Short mmCIF file of C-alpha atoms and ligand atoms in Angstrom, two decimals:
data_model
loop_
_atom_site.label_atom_id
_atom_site.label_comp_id
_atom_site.label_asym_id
_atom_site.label_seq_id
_atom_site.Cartn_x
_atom_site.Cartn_y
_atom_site.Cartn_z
CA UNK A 4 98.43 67.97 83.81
CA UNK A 5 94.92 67.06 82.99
CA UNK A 6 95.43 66.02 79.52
CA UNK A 7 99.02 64.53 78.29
CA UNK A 8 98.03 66.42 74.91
CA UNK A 9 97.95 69.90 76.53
CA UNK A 10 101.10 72.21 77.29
CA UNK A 11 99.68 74.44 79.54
CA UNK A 12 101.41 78.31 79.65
CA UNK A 13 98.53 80.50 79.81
CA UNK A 14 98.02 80.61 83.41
CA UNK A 15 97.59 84.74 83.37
CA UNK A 16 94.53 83.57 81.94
CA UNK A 17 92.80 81.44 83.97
CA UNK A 18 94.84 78.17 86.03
CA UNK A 19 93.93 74.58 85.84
CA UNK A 20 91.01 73.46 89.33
CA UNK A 21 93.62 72.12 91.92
CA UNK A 22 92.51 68.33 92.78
CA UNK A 23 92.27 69.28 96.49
CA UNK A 24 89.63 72.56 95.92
CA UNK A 25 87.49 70.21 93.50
CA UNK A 26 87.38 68.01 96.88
CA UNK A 27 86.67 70.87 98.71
CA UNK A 28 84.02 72.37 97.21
CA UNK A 29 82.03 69.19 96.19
CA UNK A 30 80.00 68.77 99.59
CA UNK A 31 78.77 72.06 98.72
CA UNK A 32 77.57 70.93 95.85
CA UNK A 33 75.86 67.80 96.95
CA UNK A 34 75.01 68.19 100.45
CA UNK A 35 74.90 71.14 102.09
CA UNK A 36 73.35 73.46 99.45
CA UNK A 37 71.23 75.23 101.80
CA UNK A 38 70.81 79.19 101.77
CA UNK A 39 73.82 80.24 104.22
CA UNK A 40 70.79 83.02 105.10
CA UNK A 41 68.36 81.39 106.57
CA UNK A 42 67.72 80.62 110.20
CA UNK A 43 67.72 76.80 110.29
CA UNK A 44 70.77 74.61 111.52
CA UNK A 45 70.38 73.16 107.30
CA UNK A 46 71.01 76.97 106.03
CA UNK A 47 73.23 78.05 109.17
CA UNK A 48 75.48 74.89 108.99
CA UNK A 49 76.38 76.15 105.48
CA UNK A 50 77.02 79.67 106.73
CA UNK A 51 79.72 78.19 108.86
CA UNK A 52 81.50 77.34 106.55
CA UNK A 53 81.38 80.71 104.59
CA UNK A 54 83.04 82.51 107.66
CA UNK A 55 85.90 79.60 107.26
CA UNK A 56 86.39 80.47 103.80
CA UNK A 57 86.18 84.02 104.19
CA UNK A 58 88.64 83.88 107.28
CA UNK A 59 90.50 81.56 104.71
CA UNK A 60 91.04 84.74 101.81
CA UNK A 61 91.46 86.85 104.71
CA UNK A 62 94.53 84.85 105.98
CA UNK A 63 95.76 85.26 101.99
CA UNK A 64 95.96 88.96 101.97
CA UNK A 65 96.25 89.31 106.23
CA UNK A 66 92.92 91.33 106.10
CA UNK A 67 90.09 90.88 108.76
CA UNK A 68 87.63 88.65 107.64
CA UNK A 69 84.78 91.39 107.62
CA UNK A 70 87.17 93.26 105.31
CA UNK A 71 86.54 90.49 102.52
CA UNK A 72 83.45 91.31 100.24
CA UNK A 73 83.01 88.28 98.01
CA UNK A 74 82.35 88.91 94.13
CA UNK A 75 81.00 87.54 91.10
CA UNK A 76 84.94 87.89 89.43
CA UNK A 77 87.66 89.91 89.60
CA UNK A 78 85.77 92.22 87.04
CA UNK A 79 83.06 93.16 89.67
CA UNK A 80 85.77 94.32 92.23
CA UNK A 81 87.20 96.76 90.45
CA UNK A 82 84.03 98.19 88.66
CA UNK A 83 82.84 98.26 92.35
CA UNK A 84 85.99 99.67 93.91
CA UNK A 85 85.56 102.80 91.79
CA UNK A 86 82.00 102.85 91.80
CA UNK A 87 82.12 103.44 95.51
CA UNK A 88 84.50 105.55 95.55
CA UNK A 89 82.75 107.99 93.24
CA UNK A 90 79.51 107.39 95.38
CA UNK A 91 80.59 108.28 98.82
CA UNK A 92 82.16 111.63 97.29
CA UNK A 93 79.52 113.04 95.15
CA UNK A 94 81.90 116.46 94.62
CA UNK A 95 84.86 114.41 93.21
CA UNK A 96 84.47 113.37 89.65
CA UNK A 97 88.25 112.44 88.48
CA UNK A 98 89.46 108.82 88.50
CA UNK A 99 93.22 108.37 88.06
CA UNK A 100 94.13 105.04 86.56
CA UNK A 101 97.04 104.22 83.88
CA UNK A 102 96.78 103.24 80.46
CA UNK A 103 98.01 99.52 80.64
CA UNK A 104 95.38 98.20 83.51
CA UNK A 105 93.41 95.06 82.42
CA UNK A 106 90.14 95.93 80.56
CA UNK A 107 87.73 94.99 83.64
CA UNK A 108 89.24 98.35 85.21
CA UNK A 109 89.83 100.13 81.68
CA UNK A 110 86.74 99.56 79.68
CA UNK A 111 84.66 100.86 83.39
CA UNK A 112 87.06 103.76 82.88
CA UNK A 113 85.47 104.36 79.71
CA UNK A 114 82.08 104.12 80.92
CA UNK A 115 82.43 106.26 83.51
CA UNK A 116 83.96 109.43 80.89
CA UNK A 117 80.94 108.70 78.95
CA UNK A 118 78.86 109.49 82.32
CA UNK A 119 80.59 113.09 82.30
CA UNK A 120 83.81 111.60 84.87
CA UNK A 121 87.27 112.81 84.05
CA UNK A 122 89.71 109.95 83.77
CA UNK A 123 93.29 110.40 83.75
CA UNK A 124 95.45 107.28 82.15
CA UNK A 125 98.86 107.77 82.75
CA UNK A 126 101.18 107.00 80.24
CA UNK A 127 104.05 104.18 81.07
CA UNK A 128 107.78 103.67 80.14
CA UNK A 129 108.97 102.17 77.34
CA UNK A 130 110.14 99.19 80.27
CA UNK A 131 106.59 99.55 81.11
CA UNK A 132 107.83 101.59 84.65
CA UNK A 133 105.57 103.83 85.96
CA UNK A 134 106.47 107.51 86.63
CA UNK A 135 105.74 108.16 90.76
CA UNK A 136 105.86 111.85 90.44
CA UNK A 137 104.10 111.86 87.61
CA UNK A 138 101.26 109.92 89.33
CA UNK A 139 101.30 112.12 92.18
CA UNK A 140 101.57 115.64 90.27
CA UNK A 141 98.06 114.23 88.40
CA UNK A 142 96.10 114.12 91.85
CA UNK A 143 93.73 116.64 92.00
CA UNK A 144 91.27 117.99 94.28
CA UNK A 145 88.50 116.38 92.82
CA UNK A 146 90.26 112.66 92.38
CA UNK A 147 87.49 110.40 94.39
CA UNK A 148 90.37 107.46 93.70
CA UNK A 149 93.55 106.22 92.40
CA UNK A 150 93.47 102.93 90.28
CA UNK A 151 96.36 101.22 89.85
CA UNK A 152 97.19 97.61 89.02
CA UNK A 153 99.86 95.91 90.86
CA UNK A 154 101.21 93.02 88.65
CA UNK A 155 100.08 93.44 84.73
CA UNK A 156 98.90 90.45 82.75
CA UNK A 157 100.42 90.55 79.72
CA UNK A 158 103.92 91.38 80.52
CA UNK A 159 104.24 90.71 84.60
CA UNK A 160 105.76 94.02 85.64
CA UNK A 161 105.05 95.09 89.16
CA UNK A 162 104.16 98.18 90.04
CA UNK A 163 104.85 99.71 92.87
CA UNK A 164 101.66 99.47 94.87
CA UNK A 165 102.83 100.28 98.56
CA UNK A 166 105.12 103.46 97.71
CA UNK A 167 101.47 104.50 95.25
CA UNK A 168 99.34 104.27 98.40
CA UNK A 169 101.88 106.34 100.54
CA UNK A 170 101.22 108.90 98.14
CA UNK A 171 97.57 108.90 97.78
CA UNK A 172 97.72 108.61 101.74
CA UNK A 173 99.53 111.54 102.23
CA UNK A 174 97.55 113.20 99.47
CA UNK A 175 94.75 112.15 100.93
CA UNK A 176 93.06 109.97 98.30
CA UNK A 177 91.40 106.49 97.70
CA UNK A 178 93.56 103.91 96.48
CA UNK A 179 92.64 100.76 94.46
CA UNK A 180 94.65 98.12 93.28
CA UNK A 181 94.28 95.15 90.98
CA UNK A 182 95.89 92.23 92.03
CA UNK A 183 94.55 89.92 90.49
CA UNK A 184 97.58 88.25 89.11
CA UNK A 185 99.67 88.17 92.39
CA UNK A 186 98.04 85.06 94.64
CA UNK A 187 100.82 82.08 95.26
CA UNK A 188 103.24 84.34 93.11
CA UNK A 189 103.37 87.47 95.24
CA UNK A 190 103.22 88.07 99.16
CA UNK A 191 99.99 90.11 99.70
CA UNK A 192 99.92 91.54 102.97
CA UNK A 193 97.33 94.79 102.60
CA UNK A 194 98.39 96.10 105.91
CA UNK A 195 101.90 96.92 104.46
CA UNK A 196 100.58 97.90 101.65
CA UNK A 197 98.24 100.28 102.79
CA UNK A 198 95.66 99.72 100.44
CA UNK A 199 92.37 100.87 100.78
CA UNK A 200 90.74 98.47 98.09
CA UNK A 201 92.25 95.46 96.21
CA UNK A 202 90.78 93.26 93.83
CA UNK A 203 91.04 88.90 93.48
CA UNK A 204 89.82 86.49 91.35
CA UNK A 205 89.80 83.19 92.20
CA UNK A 206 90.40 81.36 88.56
CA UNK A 207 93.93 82.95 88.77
CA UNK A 208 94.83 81.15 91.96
CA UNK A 209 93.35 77.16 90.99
CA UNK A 210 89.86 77.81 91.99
CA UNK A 211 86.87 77.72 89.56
CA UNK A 212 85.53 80.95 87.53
CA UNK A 213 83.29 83.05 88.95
CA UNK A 214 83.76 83.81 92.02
CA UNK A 215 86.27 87.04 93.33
CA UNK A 216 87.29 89.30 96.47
CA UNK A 217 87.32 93.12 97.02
CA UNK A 218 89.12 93.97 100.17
CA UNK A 219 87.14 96.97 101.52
CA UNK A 220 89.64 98.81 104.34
CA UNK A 221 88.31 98.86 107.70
CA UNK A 222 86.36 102.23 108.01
CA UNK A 223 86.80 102.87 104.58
CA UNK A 224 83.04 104.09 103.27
CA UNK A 225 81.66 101.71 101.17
CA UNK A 226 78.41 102.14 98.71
CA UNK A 227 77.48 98.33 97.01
CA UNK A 228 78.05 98.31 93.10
CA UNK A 229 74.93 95.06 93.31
CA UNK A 230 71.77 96.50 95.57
CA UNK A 231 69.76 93.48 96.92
CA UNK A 232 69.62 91.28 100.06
CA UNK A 233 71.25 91.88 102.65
CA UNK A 234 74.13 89.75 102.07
CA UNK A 235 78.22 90.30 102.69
CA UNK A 236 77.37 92.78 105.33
CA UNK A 237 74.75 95.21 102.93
CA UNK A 238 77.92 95.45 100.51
CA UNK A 239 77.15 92.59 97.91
CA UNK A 240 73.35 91.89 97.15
CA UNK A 241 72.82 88.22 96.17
CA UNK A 242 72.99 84.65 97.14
CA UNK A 243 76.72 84.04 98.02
CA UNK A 244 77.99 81.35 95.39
CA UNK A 245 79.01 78.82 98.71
CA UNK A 246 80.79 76.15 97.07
CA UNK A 247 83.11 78.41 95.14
CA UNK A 248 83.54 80.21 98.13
CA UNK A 249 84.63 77.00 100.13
CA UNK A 250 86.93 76.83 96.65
CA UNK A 251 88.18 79.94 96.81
CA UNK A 252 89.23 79.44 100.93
CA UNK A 253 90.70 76.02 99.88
CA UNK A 254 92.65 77.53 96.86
CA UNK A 255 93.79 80.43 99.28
CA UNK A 256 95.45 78.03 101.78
CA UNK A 257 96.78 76.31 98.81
CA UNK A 258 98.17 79.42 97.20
CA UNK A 259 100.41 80.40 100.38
CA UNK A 260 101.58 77.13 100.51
CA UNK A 261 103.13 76.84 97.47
CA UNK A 262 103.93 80.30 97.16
CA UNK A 263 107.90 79.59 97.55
CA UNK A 264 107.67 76.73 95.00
CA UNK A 265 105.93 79.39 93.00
CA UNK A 266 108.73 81.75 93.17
CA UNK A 267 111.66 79.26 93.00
CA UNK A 268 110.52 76.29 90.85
CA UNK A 269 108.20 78.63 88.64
CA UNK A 270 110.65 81.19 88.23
CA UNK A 271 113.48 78.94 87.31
CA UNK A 272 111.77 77.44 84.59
CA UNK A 273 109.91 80.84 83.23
CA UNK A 274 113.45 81.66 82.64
CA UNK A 275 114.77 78.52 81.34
CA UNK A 276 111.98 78.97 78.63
CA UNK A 277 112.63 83.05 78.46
CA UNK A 278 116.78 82.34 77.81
CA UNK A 279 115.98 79.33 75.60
CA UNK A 280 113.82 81.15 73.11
CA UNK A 281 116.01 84.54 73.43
CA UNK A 282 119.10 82.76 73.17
CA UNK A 283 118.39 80.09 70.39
CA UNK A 284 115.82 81.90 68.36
CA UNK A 285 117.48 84.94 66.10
CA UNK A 286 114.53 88.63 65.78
CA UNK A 287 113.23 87.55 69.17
CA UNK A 288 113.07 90.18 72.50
CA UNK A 289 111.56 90.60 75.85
CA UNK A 290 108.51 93.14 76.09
CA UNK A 291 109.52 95.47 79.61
CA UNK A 292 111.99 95.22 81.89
CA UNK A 293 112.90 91.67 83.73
CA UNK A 294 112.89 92.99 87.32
CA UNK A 295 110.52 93.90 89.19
CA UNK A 296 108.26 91.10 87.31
CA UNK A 297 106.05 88.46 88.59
CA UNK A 298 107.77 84.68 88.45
CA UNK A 299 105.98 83.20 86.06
CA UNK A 300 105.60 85.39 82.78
CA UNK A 301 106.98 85.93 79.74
CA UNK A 302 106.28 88.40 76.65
CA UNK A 303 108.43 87.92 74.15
CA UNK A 304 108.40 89.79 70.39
CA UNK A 305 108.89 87.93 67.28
CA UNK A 306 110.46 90.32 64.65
CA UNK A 307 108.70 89.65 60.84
CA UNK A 308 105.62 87.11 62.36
CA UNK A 309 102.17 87.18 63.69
CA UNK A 310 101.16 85.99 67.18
CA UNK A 311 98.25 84.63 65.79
CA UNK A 312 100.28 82.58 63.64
CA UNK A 313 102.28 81.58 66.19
CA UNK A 314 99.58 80.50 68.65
CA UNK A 315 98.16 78.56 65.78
CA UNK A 316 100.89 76.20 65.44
CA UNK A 317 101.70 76.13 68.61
CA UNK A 318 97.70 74.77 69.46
CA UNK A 319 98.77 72.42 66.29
CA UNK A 320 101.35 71.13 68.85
CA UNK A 321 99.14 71.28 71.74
CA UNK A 322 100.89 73.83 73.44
CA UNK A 323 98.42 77.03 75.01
CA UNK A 324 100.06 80.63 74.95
CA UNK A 325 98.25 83.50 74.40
CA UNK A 326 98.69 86.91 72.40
CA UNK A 327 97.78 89.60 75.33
CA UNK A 328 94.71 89.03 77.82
CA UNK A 329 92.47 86.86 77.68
CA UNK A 330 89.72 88.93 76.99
CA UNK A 331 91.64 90.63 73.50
CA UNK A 332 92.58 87.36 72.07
CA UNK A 333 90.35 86.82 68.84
CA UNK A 334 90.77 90.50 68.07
CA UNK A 335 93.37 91.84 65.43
CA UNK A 336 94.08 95.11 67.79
CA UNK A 337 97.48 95.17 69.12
CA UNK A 338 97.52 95.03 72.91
CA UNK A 339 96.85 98.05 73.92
CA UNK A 340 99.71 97.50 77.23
CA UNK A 341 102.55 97.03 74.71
CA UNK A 342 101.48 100.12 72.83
CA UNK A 343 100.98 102.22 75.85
CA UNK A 344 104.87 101.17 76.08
CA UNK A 345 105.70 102.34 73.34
CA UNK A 346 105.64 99.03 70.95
CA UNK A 347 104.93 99.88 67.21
CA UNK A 348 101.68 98.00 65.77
CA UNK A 349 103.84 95.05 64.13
CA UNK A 350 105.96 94.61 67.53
CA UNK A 351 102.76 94.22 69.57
CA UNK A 352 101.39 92.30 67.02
CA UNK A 353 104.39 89.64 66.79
CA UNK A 354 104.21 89.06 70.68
CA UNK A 355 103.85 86.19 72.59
CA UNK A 356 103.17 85.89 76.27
CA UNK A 357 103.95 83.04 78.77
CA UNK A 358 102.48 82.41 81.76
CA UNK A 359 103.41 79.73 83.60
CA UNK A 360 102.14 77.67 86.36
CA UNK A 361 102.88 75.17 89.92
CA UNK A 362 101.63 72.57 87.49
CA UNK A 363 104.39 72.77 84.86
CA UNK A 364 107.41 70.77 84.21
CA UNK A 365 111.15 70.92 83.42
CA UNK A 366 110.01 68.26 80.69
CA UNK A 367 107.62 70.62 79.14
CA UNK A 368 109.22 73.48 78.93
CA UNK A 369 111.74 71.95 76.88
CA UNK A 370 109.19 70.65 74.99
CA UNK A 371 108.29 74.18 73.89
CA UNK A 372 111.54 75.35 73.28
CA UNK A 373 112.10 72.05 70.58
CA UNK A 374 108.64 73.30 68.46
CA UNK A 375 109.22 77.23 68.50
CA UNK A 376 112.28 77.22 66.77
CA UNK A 377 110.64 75.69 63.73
CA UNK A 378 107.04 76.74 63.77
CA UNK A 379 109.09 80.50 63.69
CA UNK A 380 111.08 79.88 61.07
CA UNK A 381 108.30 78.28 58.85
CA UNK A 382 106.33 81.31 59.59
CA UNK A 383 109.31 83.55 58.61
CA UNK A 384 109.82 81.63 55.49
CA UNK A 385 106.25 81.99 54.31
CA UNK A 386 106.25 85.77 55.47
CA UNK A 387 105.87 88.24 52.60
CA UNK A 388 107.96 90.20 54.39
N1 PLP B 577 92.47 92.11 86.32
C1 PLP B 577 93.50 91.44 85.80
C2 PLP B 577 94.89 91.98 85.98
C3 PLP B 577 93.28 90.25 85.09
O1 PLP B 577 94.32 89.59 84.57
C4 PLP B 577 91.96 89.78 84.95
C5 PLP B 577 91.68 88.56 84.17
O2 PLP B 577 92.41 88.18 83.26
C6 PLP B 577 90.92 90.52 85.53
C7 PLP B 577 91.21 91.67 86.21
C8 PLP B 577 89.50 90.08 85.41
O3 PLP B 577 89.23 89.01 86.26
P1 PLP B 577 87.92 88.12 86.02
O4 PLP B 577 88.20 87.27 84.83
O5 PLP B 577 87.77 87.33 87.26
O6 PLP B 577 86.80 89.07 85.81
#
C-alpha cells in the first residue's frame, strides 16, 4: 500500500509501480539516458540493456526475444496487430473479433468499417462463453485475421485462446489475442498457444504506463503500424522508451515470480470478498460464469442501485472499484461487455467490478465487505425505486 487511506481493487485498470521496477528503471533515468542507437559505448551501453529487458518479456510469454516488438501501450499492439494483418493481404478485407473485446481493439474495429473493412463481432453467452463453432463457421475467405481477447477486463472470463488458434490454424488464418490482463495471473506460454500475435501492457503487470509488447510470430509477415527509424527491427519507428523498458523486463521477472501467490493468495481473497458480498448482501449477483475466470476479479450486480453511486461512497471510504474499463468510467453507457451478455441497461448499470491485486490484504478485504453493506442499503433507501 502506498497510502494507508487507499483500498486498492481496481487493478484491471492499471496496478500500483512495484518498489523493485522503480529501482530498476531509475539508472535509466539518471545515468544512462543515451540513444540505445547510436554507435558510441554511452548509446551502446544502454542498448545492452534493452536486449536484457527484451530477453526479460520474452522469458514472460517463452517467445524469442526478436519476437518482442515493444509499444507505446497495450492500445498500439492491437491497432497494429490488425493493421498488419490487413496490410500484408491486400485481397482480404474481413476482421473477425467479438463484441466484448476492450475498446483499444473495438473502437479500431470501428475505424476500420468506416475505411470500407467488414467486421464481424460475435455475439457471447449470457455466462459470457464464447461459441467455437460459431467462431469458426464466421471465417471466410477474405478474413486477413481473427481477434480475440483472452482474459476480459470487466468480468475476468477466459476465453479459450489455444483451442481459437487451432482453428484459425487449420483454417488457415491470422490470429490475435489480447492479453493484456493475464501477466502474474495467467501462464503465457505463446508456443502452446499457437498464437500468431498477442498483445501486453506493462501498467497491468506493476510497471509504469506507457510502454507495451506485441509478440510478432517468427515468420509471421509483419507491416509497422508507426513508420520511422529504424528501430525494433524496422517494425516500431521511434526512440525506444529505455527506462520503461528496463521496467517492463524487471516487472516481467517479477510477474512470474509471484504468479503462484497470484493464483493462490489473490484468488482466495477475490473470493472471500465475492462470497462475502453475495452471501451477506440481499439483490446482489455475479456477472458470467465463475470458471474459467482470471484470479483476481469480480463483477458483481446490485439490483435497484447505480454503480456510480456506489463507487462514490465507496471513494468516500477510500476504497477504488470501478464500473467497467477504465476507459468507460465517467460515461453513463452501460458496459457494452455486460450487454453483449445479455444484461438489461439497469443490470449493467448497477455493476460493480473488482480487481484485485499481489498488494492486497486479508485486512482489507474485510474492510470492504464492513462499508458495502451500508453504503448499499443507504443507496437502496434513497432509491426512487
Ligand atoms: N486490452 C485490455 C483487455 C485492457 O484491459 C486494456 C486496458 O485496460 C487495454 C487493452 C489497453 O491497454 P493500454 O491502457 O496499455 O493501452
Amino acid at each position: 500500500m502506498s497510502s494507508p487511506d487507499i483500498y486498492y481493487f481496481d487493478n484491471n485498470a492499471t496496478t500500483r509501480v512495484a518498489p523493485e521496477v522503480v529501482e530498476a528503471m531509475l539508472p535509466f533515468l539518471r545515468e544512462y539516458w543515451g540513444n540505445p542507437s547510436s554507435i558510441y559505448t554511452f548509446g551502446r551501453q544502454v542498448g545492452s540493456h534493452l536486449d536484457e529487458a527484451r530477453a526479460r518479456v520474452a522469458a514472460l510469454i517463452n517467445a524469442e526475444p526478436r519476437e518482442v516488438v515493444f509499444t507505446s501501450c497495450g492500445t498500439e499492439s492491437n491497432n497494429s496487430a490488425i493493421h498488419s494483418a490487413l496490410a500484408t493481404q491486400p485481397d482480404k478485407r474481413h476482421v473477425l473479433t467479438t463484441a466484448v473485446e476492450h475498446s483499444a481493439n473495438m473502437k479500431f474495429c470501428e475505424l476500420l468499417q468506416r475505411r470500407g473493412y467488414t467486421v464481424t463481432f460475435l455475439p457471447v453467452e449470457p455466462d459470457g462463453s464464447l461459441d467455437l463453432q460459431r467462431l469458426e463457421e464466421s471465417i471466410r475467405p477474405d478474413t486477413a485475421i481473427v481477434s480475440v481477447m483472452w482474459a476480459n477486463n470487466e468480468t475476468g472470463i477466459l476465453f479459450p485462446v489455444r483451442e481459437i488458434a487451432a482453428v484459425c490454424r487449420r483454417k488457415g488464418v491470422l490470429f490475435h489475442t489480447d492479453a493484456v490482463q493475464t501477466p502474474g495471473k495467467l501462464k503465457i506460454d505463446v508456443r502452446e498457444l499457437d498464437v500468431d500475435f498477442l498483445s501486453l501492457s506493462a501498467h497491468k503487470l506493476h510497471a509504469p504506463k506507457g510502454i507495451g509488447l506485441l509478440h510478432v510470430k517468427r515468420r509471421v509477415k509483419y507491416q509497422p503500424y508507426l513508420v520511422g527509424g529504424g528501430q525494433e527491427r524496422g517494425r516500431r519507428g521511434g526512440t525506444e522508451n529505455v527506462a520503461n523498458i528496463v521496467a517492463f523486463g524487471r516487472a516481467a521477472e517479477l510477474a512470474m515470480a509471484n504468479l503462484d501467490e497470484e493464483n493462490i493468495r489473490v484468488r482466495g481473497l477475490r473470493d472471500r470478498l465475492e462470497n462475502g458480498i453475495l452471501g451477506g448482501i440481499p439483490g446482489t449477483s455475479r456477472n458470467g460464469a465463475p470458471e474459467p475466470r482470471l484470479p483476481n476479479t469480480s463483477n458483481i450486480a446490485f439490483a435497484g442501485v447505480e454503480a456510480e453511486g456506489i463507487l462514490m461512497l465507496l471513494d468516500q471510504a477510500g476504497i477504488c472499484a470501478s464500473s467497467g474499463s477504465a476507459c468507460t468510467t465517467g460515461s453513463l453507457d452501460p458496459s457494452h461487455v455486460l450487454t453483449a451478455m445479455g444484461c438489461s441497461a439497469a443490470r449493467a448499470r448497477g455493476s460493480i467490478r473488482f480487481s484485485l491485486g499481489i498488494y492486497n490484504t486479508e485486512g482489507e478485504v474485510d474492510y470492504v465487505l464492513e462499508k458495502l453493506p451500508g453504503i448499499i442499503a443507504r443507496l437502496r433507501a434513497s432509491s426512487p425505486a
